[in-house]
Tab-separated table of C-alpha atoms in Angstrom:
chain	number	residue	atom	x	y	z
A	6	UNK	CA	40.160	151.805	68.419
A	7	UNK	CA	40.646	152.407	72.124
A	8	UNK	CA	44.203	152.845	73.358
A	9	UNK	CA	45.239	150.031	75.673
A	10	UNK	CA	45.930	150.835	79.312
A	11	UNK	CA	48.313	149.046	81.695
A	12	UNK	CA	45.722	146.503	82.756
A	13	UNK	CA	44.835	145.639	79.158
A	14	UNK	CA	48.474	144.735	78.487
A	15	UNK	CA	48.759	142.816	81.761
A	16	UNK	CA	45.655	140.710	81.140
A	17	UNK	CA	46.679	140.019	77.530
A	18	UNK	CA	50.126	138.837	78.660
A	19	UNK	CA	48.690	136.636	81.433
A	20	UNK	CA	46.060	135.115	79.135
A	21	UNK	CA	48.705	134.401	76.504
A	22	UNK	CA	51.032	132.765	79.034
A	23	UNK	CA	48.298	130.465	80.370
A	24	UNK	CA	48.016	128.899	76.926
A	25	UNK	CA	51.726	128.021	76.645
A	26	UNK	CA	53.146	124.693	77.821
A	27	UNK	CA	56.439	122.902	78.372
A	28	UNK	CA	59.752	124.610	77.729
A	29	UNK	CA	58.021	127.397	75.812
A	30	UNK	CA	56.224	128.428	79.001
A	31	UNK	CA	59.551	128.589	80.781
A	32	UNK	CA	61.165	130.623	77.993
A	33	UNK	CA	58.287	133.097	77.790
A	34	UNK	CA	58.296	133.447	81.565
A	35	UNK	CA	62.012	134.223	81.362
A	36	UNK	CA	61.311	137.238	79.145
A	37	UNK	CA	58.696	138.547	81.560
A	38	UNK	CA	60.832	138.068	84.667
A	39	UNK	CA	63.912	139.544	82.982
A	40	UNK	CA	61.960	142.705	82.074
A	41	UNK	CA	60.353	142.892	85.514
A	42	UNK	CA	63.640	142.684	87.405
A	43	UNK	CA	65.328	145.087	85.002
A	44	UNK	CA	62.527	147.532	85.819
A	45	UNK	CA	63.410	147.023	89.514
A	46	UNK	CA	67.092	147.627	88.747
A	47	UNK	CA	68.073	143.990	89.303
A	48	UNK	CA	69.435	141.171	87.144
A	49	UNK	CA	67.430	138.046	86.417
A	50	UNK	CA	69.498	135.096	85.219
A	51	UNK	CA	68.345	131.870	83.615
A	52	UNK	CA	70.833	129.000	83.198
A	53	UNK	CA	71.040	127.375	79.777
A	54	UNK	CA	68.479	124.583	79.940
A	55	UNK	CA	70.441	122.663	77.313
A	56	UNK	CA	73.168	122.232	79.917
A	57	UNK	CA	71.079	119.815	81.935
A	58	UNK	CA	68.616	120.086	84.779
A	59	UNK	CA	70.254	122.339	87.350
A	60	UNK	CA	67.097	122.756	89.456
A	61	UNK	CA	67.276	126.442	88.675
A	62	UNK	CA	64.871	127.851	86.089
A	63	UNK	CA	65.866	131.422	86.866
A	64	UNK	CA	67.317	133.422	89.733
A	65	UNK	CA	68.155	136.832	91.165
A	66	UNK	CA	71.452	136.040	92.876
A	67	UNK	CA	71.718	139.320	94.773
A	68	UNK	CA	68.483	138.434	96.566
A	69	UNK	CA	69.119	134.703	96.871
A	70	UNK	CA	65.868	134.225	94.946
A	71	UNK	CA	65.336	131.112	92.811
A	72	UNK	CA	62.493	130.073	90.515
A	73	UNK	CA	61.450	126.600	89.465
A	74	UNK	CA	58.778	126.097	86.798
A	75	UNK	CA	56.434	123.164	86.203
A	76	UNK	CA	54.484	123.468	82.938
A	77	UNK	CA	52.696	120.214	82.040
A	78	UNK	CA	51.348	119.901	78.521
A	79	UNK	CA	47.948	118.992	79.921
A	80	UNK	CA	46.253	118.720	83.299
A	81	UNK	CA	45.777	115.257	84.766
A	82	UNK	CA	43.708	113.823	87.570
A	83	UNK	CA	46.945	113.281	89.474
A	84	UNK	CA	48.133	116.885	89.080
A	85	UNK	CA	48.264	117.450	92.837
A	86	UNK	CA	50.598	114.491	93.319
A	87	UNK	CA	52.754	115.521	90.352
A	88	UNK	CA	53.131	119.044	91.736
A	89	UNK	CA	54.137	117.700	95.133
A	90	UNK	CA	56.694	115.302	93.677
A	91	UNK	CA	58.170	117.947	91.379
A	92	UNK	CA	58.376	120.475	94.220
A	93	UNK	CA	60.306	118.068	96.474
A	94	UNK	CA	62.588	116.907	93.659
A	95	UNK	CA	63.463	120.425	92.518
A	96	UNK	CA	63.887	122.005	95.949
A	97	UNK	CA	65.968	119.056	97.171
A	98	UNK	CA	68.220	119.264	94.122
A	99	UNK	CA	68.557	123.040	94.370
A	100	UNK	CA	69.521	122.926	98.050
A	101	UNK	CA	72.127	120.259	97.320
A	102	UNK	CA	73.695	122.367	94.578
A	103	UNK	CA	73.677	125.541	96.686
A	104	UNK	CA	74.851	124.139	100.028
A	105	UNK	CA	76.793	121.013	99.082
A	106	UNK	CA	78.340	122.169	95.814
A	107	UNK	CA	78.570	125.788	97.049
A	108	UNK	CA	77.147	127.181	93.824
A	109	UNK	CA	75.179	130.432	93.198
A	110	UNK	CA	76.631	132.377	96.156
A	111	UNK	CA	75.876	129.492	98.505
A	112	UNK	CA	72.573	130.834	99.842
A	113	UNK	CA	68.840	130.476	99.313
A	114	UNK	CA	66.557	133.185	100.695
A	115	UNK	CA	63.435	132.623	98.608
A	116	UNK	CA	62.140	129.740	96.475
A	117	UNK	CA	59.231	130.346	94.092
A	118	UNK	CA	57.635	127.313	92.447
A	119	UNK	CA	55.380	128.271	89.522
A	120	UNK	CA	52.902	125.798	88.018
A	121	UNK	CA	51.010	126.436	84.796
A	122	UNK	CA	47.471	125.387	85.741
A	123	UNK	CA	46.071	126.964	82.557
A	124	UNK	CA	42.792	128.589	83.653
A	125	UNK	CA	42.393	126.480	86.802
A	126	UNK	CA	43.357	127.026	90.423
A	127	UNK	CA	46.118	125.186	92.192
A	128	UNK	CA	45.005	122.019	93.991
A	129	UNK	CA	44.256	122.825	97.615
A	130	UNK	CA	47.033	121.885	100.051
A	131	UNK	CA	44.722	120.983	102.932
A	132	UNK	CA	47.272	118.697	104.588
A	133	UNK	CA	50.047	121.316	104.607
A	134	UNK	CA	52.328	119.147	102.453
A	135	UNK	CA	54.637	121.936	101.267
A	136	UNK	CA	55.095	123.481	104.699
A	137	UNK	CA	56.077	120.109	106.177
A	138	UNK	CA	58.614	119.415	103.425
A	139	UNK	CA	60.126	122.885	103.663
A	140	UNK	CA	60.527	122.522	107.427
A	141	UNK	CA	62.319	119.210	106.888
A	142	UNK	CA	64.773	120.877	104.488
A	143	UNK	CA	65.300	123.806	106.847
A	144	UNK	CA	66.196	121.410	109.650
A	145	UNK	CA	68.468	119.312	107.442
A	146	UNK	CA	70.549	122.282	106.280
A	147	UNK	CA	70.114	124.404	109.409
A	148	UNK	CA	68.845	127.328	107.330
A	149	UNK	CA	65.763	129.458	106.942
A	150	UNK	CA	64.140	130.679	103.741
A	151	UNK	CA	60.807	131.760	102.294
A	152	UNK	CA	58.903	129.772	99.688
A	153	UNK	CA	55.796	130.117	97.542
A	154	UNK	CA	53.833	127.642	95.417
A	155	UNK	CA	51.853	129.602	92.850
A	156	UNK	CA	50.538	129.630	89.278
A	157	UNK	CA	50.435	132.091	86.371
A	158	UNK	CA	48.451	134.537	88.498
A	159	UNK	CA	51.840	135.317	90.050
A	160	UNK	CA	52.742	137.018	86.778
A	161	UNK	CA	49.702	139.281	87.083
A	162	UNK	CA	50.810	140.224	90.597
A	163	UNK	CA	54.306	141.286	89.588
A	164	UNK	CA	53.247	143.032	86.375
A	165	UNK	CA	50.875	145.288	88.311
A	166	UNK	CA	53.982	146.643	90.048
A	167	UNK	CA	55.207	148.017	86.704
A	168	UNK	CA	53.861	151.554	86.383
A	169	UNK	CA	55.671	152.291	83.121
A	170	UNK	CA	53.327	151.205	80.325
A	171	UNK	CA	56.240	151.241	77.864
A	172	UNK	CA	57.786	148.313	79.743
A	173	UNK	CA	54.526	146.373	79.419
A	174	UNK	CA	54.347	147.235	75.717
A	175	UNK	CA	57.878	145.891	75.255
A	176	UNK	CA	57.031	142.637	77.050
A	177	UNK	CA	53.909	142.240	74.924
A	178	UNK	CA	55.914	142.835	71.745
A	179	UNK	CA	58.685	140.425	72.821
A	180	UNK	CA	56.147	137.670	73.443
A	181	UNK	CA	54.339	138.564	70.202
A	182	UNK	CA	51.099	138.805	72.126
A	183	UNK	CA	48.314	139.665	69.737
A	184	UNK	CA	46.124	142.608	70.544
A	185	UNK	CA	43.144	140.945	72.189
A	186	UNK	CA	41.314	144.247	72.675
A	187	UNK	CA	40.549	145.208	69.080
A	188	UNK	CA	37.029	146.566	69.440
A	189	UNK	CA	36.708	146.996	65.684
A	190	UNK	CA	37.006	143.225	65.282
A	191	UNK	CA	33.758	142.538	67.143
A	192	UNK	CA	30.947	141.592	64.780
A	193	UNK	CA	27.305	140.570	64.924
A	194	UNK	CA	28.012	136.830	64.771
A	195	UNK	CA	30.400	136.959	67.714
A	196	UNK	CA	27.784	138.728	69.835
A	197	UNK	CA	25.074	136.271	68.724
A	198	UNK	CA	27.247	133.282	69.591
A	199	UNK	CA	28.006	134.812	72.987
A	200	UNK	CA	24.356	135.431	73.848
A	201	UNK	CA	23.172	132.047	72.571
A	202	UNK	CA	25.995	130.246	74.358
A	203	UNK	CA	25.367	131.947	77.695
A	204	UNK	CA	21.623	131.448	77.357
A	205	UNK	CA	22.168	127.743	76.829
A	206	UNK	CA	24.234	127.513	79.981
A	207	UNK	CA	21.735	129.549	81.976
A	208	UNK	CA	18.903	127.281	80.881
A	209	UNK	CA	20.612	124.459	82.751
A	210	UNK	CA	20.693	126.477	85.948
A	211	UNK	CA	18.050	127.837	88.281
A	212	UNK	CA	17.576	131.574	87.875
A	213	UNK	CA	15.352	133.020	90.536
A	214	UNK	CA	13.478	135.355	88.243
A	215	UNK	CA	14.955	138.617	87.077
A	216	UNK	CA	15.005	142.146	88.308
A	217	UNK	CA	11.811	144.133	88.039
A	218	UNK	CA	13.724	147.400	88.087
A	219	UNK	CA	12.815	149.905	85.412
A	220	UNK	CA	15.309	152.615	84.672
A	221	UNK	CA	14.446	155.879	82.980
A	222	UNK	CA	16.797	156.372	80.037
A	223	UNK	CA	19.430	159.067	80.618
A	224	UNK	CA	22.617	160.077	78.864
A	225	UNK	CA	25.290	157.385	79.139
A	226	UNK	CA	27.917	160.117	79.358
A	227	UNK	CA	26.236	161.442	82.495
A	228	UNK	CA	25.667	157.946	83.785
A	229	UNK	CA	29.396	157.162	83.585
A	230	UNK	CA	30.123	159.973	86.044
A	231	UNK	CA	27.189	159.167	88.324
A	232	UNK	CA	28.483	155.616	88.727
A	233	UNK	CA	32.150	156.575	89.265
A	234	UNK	CA	33.205	154.945	86.000
A	235	UNK	CA	35.345	157.815	84.692
A	236	UNK	CA	38.391	155.541	84.721
A	237	UNK	CA	36.584	153.400	82.134
A	238	UNK	CA	35.105	156.330	80.199
A	239	UNK	CA	37.229	155.881	77.052
A	240	UNK	CA	36.478	152.161	76.964
A	241	UNK	CA	32.740	152.548	77.530
A	242	UNK	CA	32.325	155.418	75.069
A	243	UNK	CA	34.352	153.555	72.440
A	244	UNK	CA	32.072	150.529	72.811
A	245	UNK	CA	28.932	152.697	72.770
A	246	UNK	CA	29.985	154.094	69.397
A	247	UNK	CA	29.903	150.532	68.015
A	248	UNK	CA	26.807	149.155	69.758
A	249	UNK	CA	25.016	148.702	66.445
A	250	UNK	CA	26.637	145.250	66.242
A	251	UNK	CA	24.910	144.268	69.484
A	252	UNK	CA	21.620	145.822	68.373
A	253	UNK	CA	21.745	143.882	65.111
A	254	UNK	CA	22.588	140.646	66.901
A	255	UNK	CA	19.741	141.101	69.389
A	256	UNK	CA	17.266	141.863	66.595
A	257	UNK	CA	18.341	138.765	64.692
A	258	UNK	CA	18.006	136.579	67.779
A	259	UNK	CA	14.586	137.982	68.640
A	260	UNK	CA	13.273	137.305	65.121
A	261	UNK	CA	14.383	133.666	65.040
A	262	UNK	CA	11.938	131.225	66.589
A	263	UNK	CA	14.821	128.871	67.438
A	264	UNK	CA	16.371	131.521	69.653
A	265	UNK	CA	13.133	132.638	71.301
A	266	UNK	CA	13.723	134.594	74.526
A	267	UNK	CA	17.467	133.889	74.631
A	268	UNK	CA	18.530	137.519	74.858
A	269	UNK	CA	15.899	138.298	77.517
A	270	UNK	CA	17.159	135.369	79.573
A	271	UNK	CA	20.737	136.651	79.412
A	272	UNK	CA	19.698	140.256	80.073
A	273	UNK	CA	17.695	139.279	83.148
A	274	UNK	CA	20.690	137.360	84.483
A	275	UNK	CA	22.951	140.396	83.947
A	276	UNK	CA	20.456	142.594	85.806
A	277	UNK	CA	20.042	140.028	88.585
A	278	UNK	CA	23.812	139.681	88.950
A	279	UNK	CA	24.197	143.470	88.944
A	280	UNK	CA	21.658	143.819	91.774
A	281	UNK	CA	23.506	141.170	93.780
A	282	UNK	CA	26.954	142.682	93.246
A	283	UNK	CA	25.947	146.331	93.684
A	284	UNK	CA	25.222	145.635	97.335
A	285	UNK	CA	28.912	144.777	97.828
A	286	UNK	CA	30.997	146.769	95.333
A	287	UNK	CA	30.718	149.989	93.349
A	288	UNK	CA	32.183	151.910	90.422
A	289	UNK	CA	34.959	150.330	88.367
A	290	UNK	CA	35.146	147.326	90.690
A	291	UNK	CA	31.446	146.664	90.107
A	292	UNK	CA	31.873	147.037	86.337
A	293	UNK	CA	34.847	144.635	86.211
A	294	UNK	CA	33.290	142.144	88.622
A	295	UNK	CA	30.039	142.052	86.668
A	296	UNK	CA	31.939	141.274	83.462
A	297	UNK	CA	33.971	138.521	85.143
A	298	UNK	CA	30.900	137.005	86.800
A	299	UNK	CA	29.047	136.823	83.491
A	300	UNK	CA	32.102	135.306	81.817
A	301	UNK	CA	31.688	132.358	84.184
A	302	UNK	CA	28.637	131.373	82.107
A	303	UNK	CA	30.679	131.220	78.908
A	304	UNK	CA	32.973	128.481	77.640
A	305	UNK	CA	36.017	130.534	76.677
A	306	UNK	CA	36.825	133.350	79.099
A	307	UNK	CA	39.967	134.472	77.271
A	308	UNK	CA	38.407	135.070	73.864
A	309	UNK	CA	35.045	136.404	75.075
A	310	UNK	CA	36.249	139.186	77.350
A	311	UNK	CA	35.750	141.954	74.776
A	312	UNK	CA	32.362	140.813	73.388
A	313	UNK	CA	31.175	140.443	76.988
A	314	UNK	CA	32.079	144.084	77.562
A	315	UNK	CA	29.985	144.971	74.500
A	316	UNK	CA	27.014	143.100	75.945
A	317	UNK	CA	27.345	144.676	79.404
A	318	UNK	CA	27.753	148.189	77.979
A	319	UNK	CA	24.735	147.627	75.706
A	320	UNK	CA	22.580	146.829	78.726
A	321	UNK	CA	24.198	149.738	80.586
A	322	UNK	CA	23.380	152.072	77.700
A	323	UNK	CA	19.733	150.959	77.808
A	324	UNK	CA	19.693	152.012	81.486
A	325	UNK	CA	18.816	148.525	82.708
A	326	UNK	CA	21.833	148.442	85.048
A	327	UNK	CA	23.811	151.008	87.045
A	328	UNK	CA	22.319	153.993	88.796
A	329	UNK	CA	20.698	156.860	86.918
A	330	UNK	CA	20.573	159.366	89.796
A	331	UNK	CA	23.157	160.595	92.285
């Protein structure tokens, strides 16, 4: 099985955190932030939540940095309004405690409001609601401070700053994040379900034909270098050594009249998407972007990341995508 790199651990941690709600989200986030700031040589503190709502879900006092977390158990149609109300309530309460009660060194330099939006984006703040409210608070207390309204993607941003993979391993172990990159766990049925599922989604969309490119088969080892994919060499070669599961799945699909042409439909979309993306990005970025773009046709991005890599590498190995000549 392939050894995990920094980005494997980061994505596993972020994916895990997106699926946690309520106080558990806050507690898991505490472990991540504590490890991150320890790595930076700073101290992250989190007040005891059993002591009441102190409008402080975690802080770095030496920087005057305070976090507030909003982790609903499910998303609602009124999420935007709930986020706005929670932001105002928490920031107002925090400022009162800091500047009226003179607690926590009596200063706020940075306020970070994190919302668990699961796998969705934050609602767009087209009317500039947060900026207006922050300016009102700045005027009221005659102060200035930075703020940020973000979601779990914030965790990805800070974890990429950690260059020591041992720190990421420790975070993963503390959170009991399961290894989501076990290539040996991929089987024929998983690949079949992936292909059939994507094909079903594609059939409801308009695909403007496929690519008519025809690649001469060359060594995948050579092709990895030609396409500047050496950073992904271990991953690609590990998958190639197990491509029989994809081959078996494709053969089964092609022999079943109920699944007629499903693999060809998916393959043509991969090739078409590759042609589109290759005009903009190259190398590892192209490889990662192609995988993410194809995941948009699936129903469960978190659990299908690895089988999608198998499918992309299978098509890569057949020389249907990526360049074959320098």
